[in-house]
Coordinates of C-alpha atoms and ligand atoms in Angstrom, one line a residue:
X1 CA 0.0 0.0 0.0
X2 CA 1.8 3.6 -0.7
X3 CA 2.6 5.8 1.7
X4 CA 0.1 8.9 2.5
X5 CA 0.2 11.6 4.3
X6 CA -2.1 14.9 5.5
X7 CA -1.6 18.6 6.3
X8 CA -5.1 19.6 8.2
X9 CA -5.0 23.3 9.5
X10 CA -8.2 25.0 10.5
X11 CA -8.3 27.8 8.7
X12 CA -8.5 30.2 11.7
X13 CA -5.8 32.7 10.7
X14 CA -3.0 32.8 8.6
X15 CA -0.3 29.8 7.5
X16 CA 1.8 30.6 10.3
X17 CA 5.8 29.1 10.3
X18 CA 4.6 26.2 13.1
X19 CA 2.1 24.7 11.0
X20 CA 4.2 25.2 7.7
X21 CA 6.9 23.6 9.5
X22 CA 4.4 20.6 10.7
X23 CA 3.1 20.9 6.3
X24 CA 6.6 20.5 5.4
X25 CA 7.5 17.2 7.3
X26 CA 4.5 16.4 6.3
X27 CA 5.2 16.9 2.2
X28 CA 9.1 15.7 2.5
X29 CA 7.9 12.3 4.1
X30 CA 5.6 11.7 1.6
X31 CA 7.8 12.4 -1.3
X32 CA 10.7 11.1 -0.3
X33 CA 8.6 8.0 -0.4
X34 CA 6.9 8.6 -3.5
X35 CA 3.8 8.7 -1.5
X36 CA 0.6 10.9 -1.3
X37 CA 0.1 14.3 0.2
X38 CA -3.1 15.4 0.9
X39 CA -4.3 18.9 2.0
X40 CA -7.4 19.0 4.7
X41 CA -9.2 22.0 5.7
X42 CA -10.8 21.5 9.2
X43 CA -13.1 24.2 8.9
X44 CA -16.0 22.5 11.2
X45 CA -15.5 25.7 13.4
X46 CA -18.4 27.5 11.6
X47 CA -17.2 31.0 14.3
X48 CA -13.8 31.3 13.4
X49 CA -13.2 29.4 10.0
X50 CA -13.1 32.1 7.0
X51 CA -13.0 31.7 3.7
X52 CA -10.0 34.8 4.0
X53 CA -7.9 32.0 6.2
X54 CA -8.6 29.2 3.8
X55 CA -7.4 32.0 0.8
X56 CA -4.2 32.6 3.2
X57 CA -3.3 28.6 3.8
X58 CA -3.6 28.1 0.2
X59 CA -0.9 31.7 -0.5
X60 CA 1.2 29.8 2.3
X61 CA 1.3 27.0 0.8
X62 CA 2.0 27.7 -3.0
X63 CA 4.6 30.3 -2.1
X64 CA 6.9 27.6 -0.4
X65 CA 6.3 25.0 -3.2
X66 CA 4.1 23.0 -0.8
X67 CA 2.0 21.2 -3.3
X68 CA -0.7 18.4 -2.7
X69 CA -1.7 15.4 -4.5
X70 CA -5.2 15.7 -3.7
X71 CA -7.2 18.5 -1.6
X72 CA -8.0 20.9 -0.5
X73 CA -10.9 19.0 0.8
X74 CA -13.4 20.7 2.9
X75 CA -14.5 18.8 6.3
X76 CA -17.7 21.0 5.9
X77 CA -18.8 19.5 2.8
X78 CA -18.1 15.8 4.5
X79 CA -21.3 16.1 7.1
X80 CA -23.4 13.5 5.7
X81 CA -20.4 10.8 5.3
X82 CA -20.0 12.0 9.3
X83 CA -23.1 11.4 10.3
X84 CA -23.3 8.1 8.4
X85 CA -20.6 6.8 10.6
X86 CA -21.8 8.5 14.1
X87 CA -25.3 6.4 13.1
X88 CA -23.3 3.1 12.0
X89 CA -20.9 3.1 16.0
X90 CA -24.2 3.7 17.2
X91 CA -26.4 1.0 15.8
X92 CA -22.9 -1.4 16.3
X93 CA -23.6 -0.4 19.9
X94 CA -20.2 1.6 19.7
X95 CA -21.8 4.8 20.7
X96 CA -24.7 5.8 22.4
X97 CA -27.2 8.6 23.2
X98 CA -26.1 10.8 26.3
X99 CA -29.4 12.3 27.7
X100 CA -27.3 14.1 30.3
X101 CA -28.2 18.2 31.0
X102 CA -25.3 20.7 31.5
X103 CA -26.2 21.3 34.6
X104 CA -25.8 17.3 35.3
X105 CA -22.5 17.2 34.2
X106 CA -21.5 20.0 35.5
X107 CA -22.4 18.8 39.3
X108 CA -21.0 15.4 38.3
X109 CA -17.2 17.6 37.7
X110 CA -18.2 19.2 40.7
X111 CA -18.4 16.1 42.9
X112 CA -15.3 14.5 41.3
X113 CA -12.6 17.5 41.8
X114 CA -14.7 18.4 45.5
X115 CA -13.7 14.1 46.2
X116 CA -9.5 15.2 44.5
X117 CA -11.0 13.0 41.4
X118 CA -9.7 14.1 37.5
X119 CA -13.4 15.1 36.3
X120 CA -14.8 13.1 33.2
X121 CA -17.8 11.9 32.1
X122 CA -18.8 9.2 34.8
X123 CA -20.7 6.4 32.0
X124 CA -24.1 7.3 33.9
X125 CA -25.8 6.9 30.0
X126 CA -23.5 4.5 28.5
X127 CA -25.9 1.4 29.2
X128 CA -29.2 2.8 29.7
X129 CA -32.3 1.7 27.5
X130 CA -34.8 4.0 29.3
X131 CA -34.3 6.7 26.6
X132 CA -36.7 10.0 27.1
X133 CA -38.5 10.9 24.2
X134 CA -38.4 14.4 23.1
X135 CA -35.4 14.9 25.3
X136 CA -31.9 16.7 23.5
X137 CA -29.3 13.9 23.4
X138 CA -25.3 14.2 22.7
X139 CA -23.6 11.0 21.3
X140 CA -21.0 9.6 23.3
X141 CA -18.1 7.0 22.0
X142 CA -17.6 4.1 24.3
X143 CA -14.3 4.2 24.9
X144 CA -13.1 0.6 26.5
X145 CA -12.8 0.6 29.7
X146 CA -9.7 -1.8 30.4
X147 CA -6.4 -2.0 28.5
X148 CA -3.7 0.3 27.3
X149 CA -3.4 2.1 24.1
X150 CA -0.1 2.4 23.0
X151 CA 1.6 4.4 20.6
X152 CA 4.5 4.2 18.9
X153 CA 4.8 7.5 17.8
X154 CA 7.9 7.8 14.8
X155 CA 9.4 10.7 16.7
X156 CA 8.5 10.2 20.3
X157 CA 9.0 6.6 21.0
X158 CA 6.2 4.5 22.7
X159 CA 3.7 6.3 24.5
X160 CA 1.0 3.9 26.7
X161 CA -2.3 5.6 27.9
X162 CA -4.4 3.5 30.1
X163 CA -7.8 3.3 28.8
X164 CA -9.0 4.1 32.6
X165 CA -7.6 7.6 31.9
X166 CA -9.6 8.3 28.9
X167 CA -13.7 9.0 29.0
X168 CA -16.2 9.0 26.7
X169 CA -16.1 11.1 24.1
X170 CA -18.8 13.3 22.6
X171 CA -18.8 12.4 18.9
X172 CA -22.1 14.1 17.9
X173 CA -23.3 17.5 19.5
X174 CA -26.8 17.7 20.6
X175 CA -27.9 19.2 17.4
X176 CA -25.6 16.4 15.5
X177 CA -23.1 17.9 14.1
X178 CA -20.0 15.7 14.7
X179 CA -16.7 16.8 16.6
X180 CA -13.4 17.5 15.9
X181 CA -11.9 14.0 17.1
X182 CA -14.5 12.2 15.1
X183 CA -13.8 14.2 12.0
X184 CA -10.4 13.6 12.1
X185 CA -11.0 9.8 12.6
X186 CA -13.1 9.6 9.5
X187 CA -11.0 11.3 7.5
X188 CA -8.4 9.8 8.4
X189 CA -9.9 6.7 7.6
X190 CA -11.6 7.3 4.3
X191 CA -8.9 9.2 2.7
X192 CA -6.7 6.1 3.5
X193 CA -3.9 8.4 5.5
X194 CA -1.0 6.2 6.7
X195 CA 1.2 8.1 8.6
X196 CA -0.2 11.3 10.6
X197 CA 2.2 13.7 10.9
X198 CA 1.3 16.6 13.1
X199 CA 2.3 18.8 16.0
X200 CA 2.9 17.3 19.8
X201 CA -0.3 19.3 20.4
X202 CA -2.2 16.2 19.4
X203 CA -0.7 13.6 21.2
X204 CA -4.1 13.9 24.1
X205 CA -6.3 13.3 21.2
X206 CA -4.6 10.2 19.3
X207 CA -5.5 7.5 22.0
X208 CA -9.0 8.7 21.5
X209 CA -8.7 8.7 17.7
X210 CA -7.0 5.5 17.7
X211 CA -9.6 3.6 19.6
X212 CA -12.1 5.2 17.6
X213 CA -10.6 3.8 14.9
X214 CA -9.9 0.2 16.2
X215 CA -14.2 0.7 16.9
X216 CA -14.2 1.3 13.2
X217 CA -12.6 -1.6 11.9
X218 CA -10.4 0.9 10.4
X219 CA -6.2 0.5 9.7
X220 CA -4.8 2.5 12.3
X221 CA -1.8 4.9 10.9
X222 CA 1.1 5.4 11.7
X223 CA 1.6 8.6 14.1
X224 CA 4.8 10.9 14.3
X225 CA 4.2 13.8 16.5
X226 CA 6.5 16.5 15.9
X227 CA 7.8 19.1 18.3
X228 CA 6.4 22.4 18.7
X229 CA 8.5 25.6 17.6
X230 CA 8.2 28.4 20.4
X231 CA 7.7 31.9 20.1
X232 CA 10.3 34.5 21.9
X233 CA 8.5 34.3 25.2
X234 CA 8.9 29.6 25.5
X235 CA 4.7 29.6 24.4
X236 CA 3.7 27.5 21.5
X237 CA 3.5 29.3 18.4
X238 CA -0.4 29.6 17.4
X239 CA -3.1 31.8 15.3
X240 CA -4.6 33.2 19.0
X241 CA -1.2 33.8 20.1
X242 CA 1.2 36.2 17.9
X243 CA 2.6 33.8 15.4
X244 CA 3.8 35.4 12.5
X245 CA 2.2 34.2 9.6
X246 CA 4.4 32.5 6.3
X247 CA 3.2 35.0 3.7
X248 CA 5.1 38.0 6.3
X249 CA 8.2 36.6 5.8
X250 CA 8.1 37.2 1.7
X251 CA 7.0 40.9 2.6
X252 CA 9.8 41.4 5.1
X253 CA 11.8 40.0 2.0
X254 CA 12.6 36.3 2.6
X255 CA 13.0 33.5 -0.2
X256 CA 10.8 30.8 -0.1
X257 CA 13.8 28.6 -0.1
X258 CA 15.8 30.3 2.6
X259 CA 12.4 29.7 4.6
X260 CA 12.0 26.3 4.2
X261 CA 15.5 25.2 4.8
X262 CA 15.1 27.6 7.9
X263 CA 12.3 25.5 9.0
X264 CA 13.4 22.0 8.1
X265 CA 16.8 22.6 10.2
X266 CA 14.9 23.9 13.3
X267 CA 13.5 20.3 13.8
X268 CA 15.6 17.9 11.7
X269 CA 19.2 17.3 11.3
X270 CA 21.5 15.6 8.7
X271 CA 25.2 16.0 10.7
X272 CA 26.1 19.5 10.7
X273 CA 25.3 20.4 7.3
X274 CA 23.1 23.9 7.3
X275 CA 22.0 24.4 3.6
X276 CA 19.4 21.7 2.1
X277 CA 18.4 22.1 -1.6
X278 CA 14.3 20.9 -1.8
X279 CA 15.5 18.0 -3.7
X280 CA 18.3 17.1 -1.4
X281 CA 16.1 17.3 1.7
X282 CA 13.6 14.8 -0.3
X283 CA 16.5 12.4 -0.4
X284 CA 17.8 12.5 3.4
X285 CA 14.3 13.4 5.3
X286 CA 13.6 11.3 7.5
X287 CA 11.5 11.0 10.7
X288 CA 14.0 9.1 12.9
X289 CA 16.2 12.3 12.6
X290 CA 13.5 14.6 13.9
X291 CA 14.3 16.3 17.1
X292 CA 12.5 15.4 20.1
X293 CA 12.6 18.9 21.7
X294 CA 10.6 22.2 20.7
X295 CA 12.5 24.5 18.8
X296 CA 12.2 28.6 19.3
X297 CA 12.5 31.4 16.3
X298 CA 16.3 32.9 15.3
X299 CA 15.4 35.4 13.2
X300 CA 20.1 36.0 12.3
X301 CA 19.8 32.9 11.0
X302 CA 17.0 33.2 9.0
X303 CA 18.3 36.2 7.2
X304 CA 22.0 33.8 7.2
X305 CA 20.4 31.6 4.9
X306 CA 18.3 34.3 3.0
X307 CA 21.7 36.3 2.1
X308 CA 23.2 32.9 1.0
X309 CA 20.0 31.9 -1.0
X310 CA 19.8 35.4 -2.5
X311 CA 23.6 34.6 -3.4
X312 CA 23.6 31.2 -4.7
X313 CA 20.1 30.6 -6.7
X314 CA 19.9 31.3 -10.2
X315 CA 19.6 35.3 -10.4
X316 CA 16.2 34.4 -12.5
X317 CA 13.9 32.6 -9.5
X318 CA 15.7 35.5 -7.2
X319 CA 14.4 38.3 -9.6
X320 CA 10.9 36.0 -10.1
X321 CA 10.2 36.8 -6.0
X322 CA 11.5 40.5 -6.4
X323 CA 8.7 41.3 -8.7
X324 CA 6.5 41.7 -6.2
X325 CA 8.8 43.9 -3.8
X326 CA 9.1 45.9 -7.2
X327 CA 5.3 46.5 -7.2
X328 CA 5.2 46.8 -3.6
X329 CA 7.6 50.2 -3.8
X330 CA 5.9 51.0 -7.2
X331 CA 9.2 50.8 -9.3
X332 CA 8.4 50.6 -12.7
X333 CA 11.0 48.3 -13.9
X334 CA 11.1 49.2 -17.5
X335 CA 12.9 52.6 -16.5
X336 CA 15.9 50.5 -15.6
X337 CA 18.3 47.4 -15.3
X338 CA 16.6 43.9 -15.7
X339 CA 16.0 42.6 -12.9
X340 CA 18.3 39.3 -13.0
X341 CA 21.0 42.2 -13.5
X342 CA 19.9 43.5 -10.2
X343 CA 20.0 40.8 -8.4
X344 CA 24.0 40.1 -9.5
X345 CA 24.2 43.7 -8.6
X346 CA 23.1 43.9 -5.4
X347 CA 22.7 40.1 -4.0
X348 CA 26.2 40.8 -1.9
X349 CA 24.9 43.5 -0.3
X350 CA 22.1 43.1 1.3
X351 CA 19.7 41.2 3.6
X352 CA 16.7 40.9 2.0
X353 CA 15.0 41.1 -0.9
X354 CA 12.7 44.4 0.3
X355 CA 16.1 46.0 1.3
X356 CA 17.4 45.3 -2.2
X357 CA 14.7 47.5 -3.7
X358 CA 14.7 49.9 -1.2
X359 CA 18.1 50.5 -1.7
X360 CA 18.0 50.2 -5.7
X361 CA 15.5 53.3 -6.5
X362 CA 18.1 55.0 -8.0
X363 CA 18.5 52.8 -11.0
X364 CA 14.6 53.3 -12.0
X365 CA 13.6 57.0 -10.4
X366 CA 15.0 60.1 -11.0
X367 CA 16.0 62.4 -7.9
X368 CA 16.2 66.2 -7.2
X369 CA 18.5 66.2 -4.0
X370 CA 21.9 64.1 -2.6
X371 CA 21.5 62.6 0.4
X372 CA 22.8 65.3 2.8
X373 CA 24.9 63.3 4.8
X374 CA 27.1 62.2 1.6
X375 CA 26.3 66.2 -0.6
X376 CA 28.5 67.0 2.8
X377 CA 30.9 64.5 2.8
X378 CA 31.8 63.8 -1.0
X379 CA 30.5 67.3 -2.8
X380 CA 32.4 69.5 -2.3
X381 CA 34.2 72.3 -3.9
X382 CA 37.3 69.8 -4.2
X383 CA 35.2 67.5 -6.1
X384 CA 34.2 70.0 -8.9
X385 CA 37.6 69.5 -11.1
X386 CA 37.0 65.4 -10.6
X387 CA 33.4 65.2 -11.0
X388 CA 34.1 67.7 -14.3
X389 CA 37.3 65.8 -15.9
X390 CA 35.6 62.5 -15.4
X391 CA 32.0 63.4 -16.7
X392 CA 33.7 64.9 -20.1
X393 CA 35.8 61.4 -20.6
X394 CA 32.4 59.7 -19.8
X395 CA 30.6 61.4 -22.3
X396 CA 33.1 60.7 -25.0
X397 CA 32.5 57.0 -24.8
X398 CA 30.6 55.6 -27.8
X399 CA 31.0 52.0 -26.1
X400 CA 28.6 52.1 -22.6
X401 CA 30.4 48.8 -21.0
X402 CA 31.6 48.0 -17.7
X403 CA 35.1 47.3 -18.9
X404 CA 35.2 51.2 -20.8
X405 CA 33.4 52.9 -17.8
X406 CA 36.0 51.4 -15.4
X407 CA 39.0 52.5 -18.0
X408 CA 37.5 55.9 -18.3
X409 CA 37.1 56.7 -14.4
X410 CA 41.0 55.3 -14.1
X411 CA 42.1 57.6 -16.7
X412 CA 40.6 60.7 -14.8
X413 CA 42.2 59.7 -12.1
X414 CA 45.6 59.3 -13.6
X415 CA 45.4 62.5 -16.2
X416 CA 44.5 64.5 -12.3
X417 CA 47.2 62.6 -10.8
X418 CA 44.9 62.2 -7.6
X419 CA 43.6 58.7 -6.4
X420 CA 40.1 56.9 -7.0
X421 CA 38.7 58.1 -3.6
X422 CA 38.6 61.6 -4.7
X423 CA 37.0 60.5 -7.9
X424 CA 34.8 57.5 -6.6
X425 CA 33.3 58.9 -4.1
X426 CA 31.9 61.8 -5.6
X427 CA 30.9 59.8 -8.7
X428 CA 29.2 57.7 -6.6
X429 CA 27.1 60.1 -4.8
X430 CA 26.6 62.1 -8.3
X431 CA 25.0 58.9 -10.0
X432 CA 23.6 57.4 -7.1
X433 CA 22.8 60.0 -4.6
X434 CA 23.9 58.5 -2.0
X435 CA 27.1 56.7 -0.4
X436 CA 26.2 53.1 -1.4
X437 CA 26.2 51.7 -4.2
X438 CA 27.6 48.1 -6.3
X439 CA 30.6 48.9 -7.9
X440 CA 30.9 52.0 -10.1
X441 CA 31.4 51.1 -13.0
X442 CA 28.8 47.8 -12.8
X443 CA 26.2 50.8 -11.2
X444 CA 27.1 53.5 -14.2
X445 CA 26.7 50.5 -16.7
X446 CA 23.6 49.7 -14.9
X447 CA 21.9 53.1 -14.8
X448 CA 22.6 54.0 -18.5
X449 CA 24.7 56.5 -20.3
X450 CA 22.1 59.4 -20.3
X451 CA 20.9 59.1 -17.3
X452 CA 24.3 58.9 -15.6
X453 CA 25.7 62.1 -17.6
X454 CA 22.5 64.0 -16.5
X455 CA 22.9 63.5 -12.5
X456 CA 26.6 64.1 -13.3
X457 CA 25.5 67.6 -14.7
X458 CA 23.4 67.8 -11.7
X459 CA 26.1 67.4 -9.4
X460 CA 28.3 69.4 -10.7
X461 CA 25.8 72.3 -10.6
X462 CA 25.1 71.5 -6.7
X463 CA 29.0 71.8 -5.9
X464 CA 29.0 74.9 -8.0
X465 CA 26.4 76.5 -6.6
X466 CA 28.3 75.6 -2.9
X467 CA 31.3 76.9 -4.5
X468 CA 29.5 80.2 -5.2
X469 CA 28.1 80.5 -2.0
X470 CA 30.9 79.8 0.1
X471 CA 32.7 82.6 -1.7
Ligands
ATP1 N1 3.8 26.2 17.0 C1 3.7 25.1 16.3 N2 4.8 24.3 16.0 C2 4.7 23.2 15.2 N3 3.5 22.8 14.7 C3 2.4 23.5 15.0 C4 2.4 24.7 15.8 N4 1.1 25.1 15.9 C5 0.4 24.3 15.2 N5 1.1 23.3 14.6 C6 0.6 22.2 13.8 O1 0.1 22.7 12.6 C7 -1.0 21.9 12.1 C8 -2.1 22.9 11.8 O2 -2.6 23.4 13.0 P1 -3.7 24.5 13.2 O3 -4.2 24.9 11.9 O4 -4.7 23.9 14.1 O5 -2.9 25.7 13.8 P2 -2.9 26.4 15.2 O6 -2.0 27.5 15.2 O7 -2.7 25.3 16.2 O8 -4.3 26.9 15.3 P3 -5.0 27.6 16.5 O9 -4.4 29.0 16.7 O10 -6.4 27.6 16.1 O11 -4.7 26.7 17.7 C9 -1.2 20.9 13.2 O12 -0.6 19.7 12.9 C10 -0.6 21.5 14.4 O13 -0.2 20.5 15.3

């Protein structure tokens, strides 16, 4: 039988990096062995499911190359297939009709924590025939009462619960919709899922699922429960509590890839080795190499592997996510460099992708002043001989090439007789209009002849006019 596995997130919120990290394990296993992936929305939580969350699982996903083999399926549009089953336990005598009021229950907890018992449900309905007509009825699983359910979870080891420790269950709400544990089980079930893969936040539950299961007639799966990854302050990443959500990361300027090999090292190791390619970690995943401990957030090396990602990939799928940083800051890219050019440009020298448009207007908008700081520093009177000698050789060249720019600017230094700083630096800011840029003559190649003659001009008026009124 192939191998399948399931990403189920309720779409509550946003694809935050726990539950992609949980998705991700969940995709490698199955891929590495050539199994299924299936995407599951558990959206039974009519209050806080939204279509906008379901829109923002699906973005998550498909920006880190998470695909699915089947899905998204919908656990709303699986009612009748749950209710089937709920009716089937119950005429099996697996389940039955719990006639108990709130108020009954409640004094039942009551009585158990006043007598320093754990409160559950005490079994009053569980063999009762003298049913009330007319009466609101929830239906309850009956969980043995004797035995041990053991798992042997793929990351955690063998885990035994004692079926003494576990109640019975609510599988069907008094107006019948089923609950989450139930849902799960069927799905489980029916979609043939052989290895669950999902955060230590469901270990409680799969005792309960698993003997729901075994009630079923159903294979049991496989479970691996994976560690949780912590926020700042040691609590478990979650919607409700401040997790920051996948799609963030590409507007604070991170690659997919940089991401996902982020994410896979914070739980897995392969030796020491840091950076993972997508097909690599589809070759050495594996579960047995999944830590055992939660993992918390480090943001330096996120942005480590971003600057090396940034570095490494082809400059086409770099450029392909800084399209939409580009539309983001409204650069209109045809008024400049492509940008693959950019990206060899400016990859070295910065941290993210958002920084390298912020720091790359220059090369697709115009501007009307010099950063102060660097007019002070670099444009001066002392620069006006320089900035003149080496916009007139500029001009003169009918070839606009890296290797002719970077020939001209050293022959204006050398006709002067002065060094490149006093040439460079004003150049830079002339062109650039600030104190950063790539290499001059990659950033004059880059800009364009015209446009790098006019800011020269420009300059040089600026340092006139400071001439003038210094006089
Ligand atoms: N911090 C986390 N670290 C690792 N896995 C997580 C984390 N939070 C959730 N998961 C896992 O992600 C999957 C999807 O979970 P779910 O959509 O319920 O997210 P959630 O953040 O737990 O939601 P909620 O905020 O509603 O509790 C589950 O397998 C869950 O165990």
């Amino acid at each position: 039988m192939s191998l399948v596995t399931r990403f189920a997130p309720s779409p509550t919120g946003y694809l935050h990096v726990g539950g992609a990290r949980t998705a991700l394990f969940s995709w490698l296993y199955a891929k590495k062995k050539g199994g299924k992936f299936i995407l599951r929305i558990e959206d039974t939580d009519l209050e806080r499911s939204t279509q906008a969350s379901v829109d923002a699982i699906l973005e998550g996903m498909s920006w880190l190359g998470l695909d699915y083999d089947e899905g998204p399926y919908y656990q709303t549009k699986r009612f009748d297939l749950y209710k089937e089953v709920v009716a089937q336990l119950v005429a099996d005598g697996k389940a039955y009709k719990c006639f108990c009021t709130i108020e009954e229950v409640d004094a039942m907890r009551e009585a158990q924590t006043a007598a320093g018992e754990k409160p559950r449900y005490n079994g009053m309905w569980r063999d009762r025939t003298d049913h009330p007509a007319d009466t609101p009825f929830v239906i309850r699983f009956k969980n043995p009462q004797s035995g041990t359910v053991v798992i042997d979870d793929l990351i955690k080891g063998r885990i035994e619960i004692a079926n003494s420790e576990l109640d019975d269950l609510i599988i069907a709400r008094s107006d019948g919709t089923p609950t989450y544990n139930l849902t799960v089980v069927v799905d489980d079930w029916k979609m043939g899922i052989t290895h669950v893969i999902r955060g230590d936040d469901h270990v409680n539950n799969t005792p309960r699922q698993m003997n729901i299961l075994a009630a079923l007639g159903a294979d049991i799966p496989k479970y691996a429960h994976v560690p949780m990854i912590l926020g700042d302050d040691g609590k478990r990443l979650s919607k409700r509590h401040g997790a920051v959500g996948v799609m963030q990361y590409r507007d604070n300027g991170f690659l997919p890839e940089a991401l996902l090999n982020y994410l896979v090292r914070l739980g897995w190791s392969h030796g020491d080795q840091e950076i993972f390619s997508k097909d690599e970690l589809v070759q050495l995943f594996d579960l047995d190499s999944c830590n055992r401990a939660p993992s918390a957030f480090n943001t330096d090396k996120l942005i480590w592997l971003n600057q090396h990602y940034m570095k490494t990939l082809p400059a086409e799928q770099v450029a392909a996510q800084l399209q939409w940083h580009i539309a983001e800051q409204k650069l209109d890219i045809g008024n400049g460099p492509a940008l693959t050019e950019l990206v060899k440009a400016q990859a070295e020298r910065v941290k993210t992708l958002k920084e390298m448009v912020e720091v790359s207007r220059y090369f697709y908008e115009d501007f009307s002043q010099f950063d102060a700081d660097a007019a002070k520093k670099h444009l001066r009177p002392v620069a006006l001989e320089p900035l003149q000698a080496v916009a007139a050789k500029l001009e003169a060249l009918s070839d606009w090439s890296q290797a002719t720019i970077h020939d001209a600017i050293n022959a204006t230094a050398e006709t002067l007789g002065v060094g490149m700083g006093k040439i460079g630096m004003p150049l830079r800011v002339a062109v650039t209009g600030g104190g950063n840029s790539p290499a001059l003559d990659l950033t004059l190649s880059l800009i364009g002849k015209a446009r790098s003659l006019a800011r020269l001009q420009l300059a040089i008026d600026f340092v006139q006019q400071r001439a003038n009124d210094s006089e």
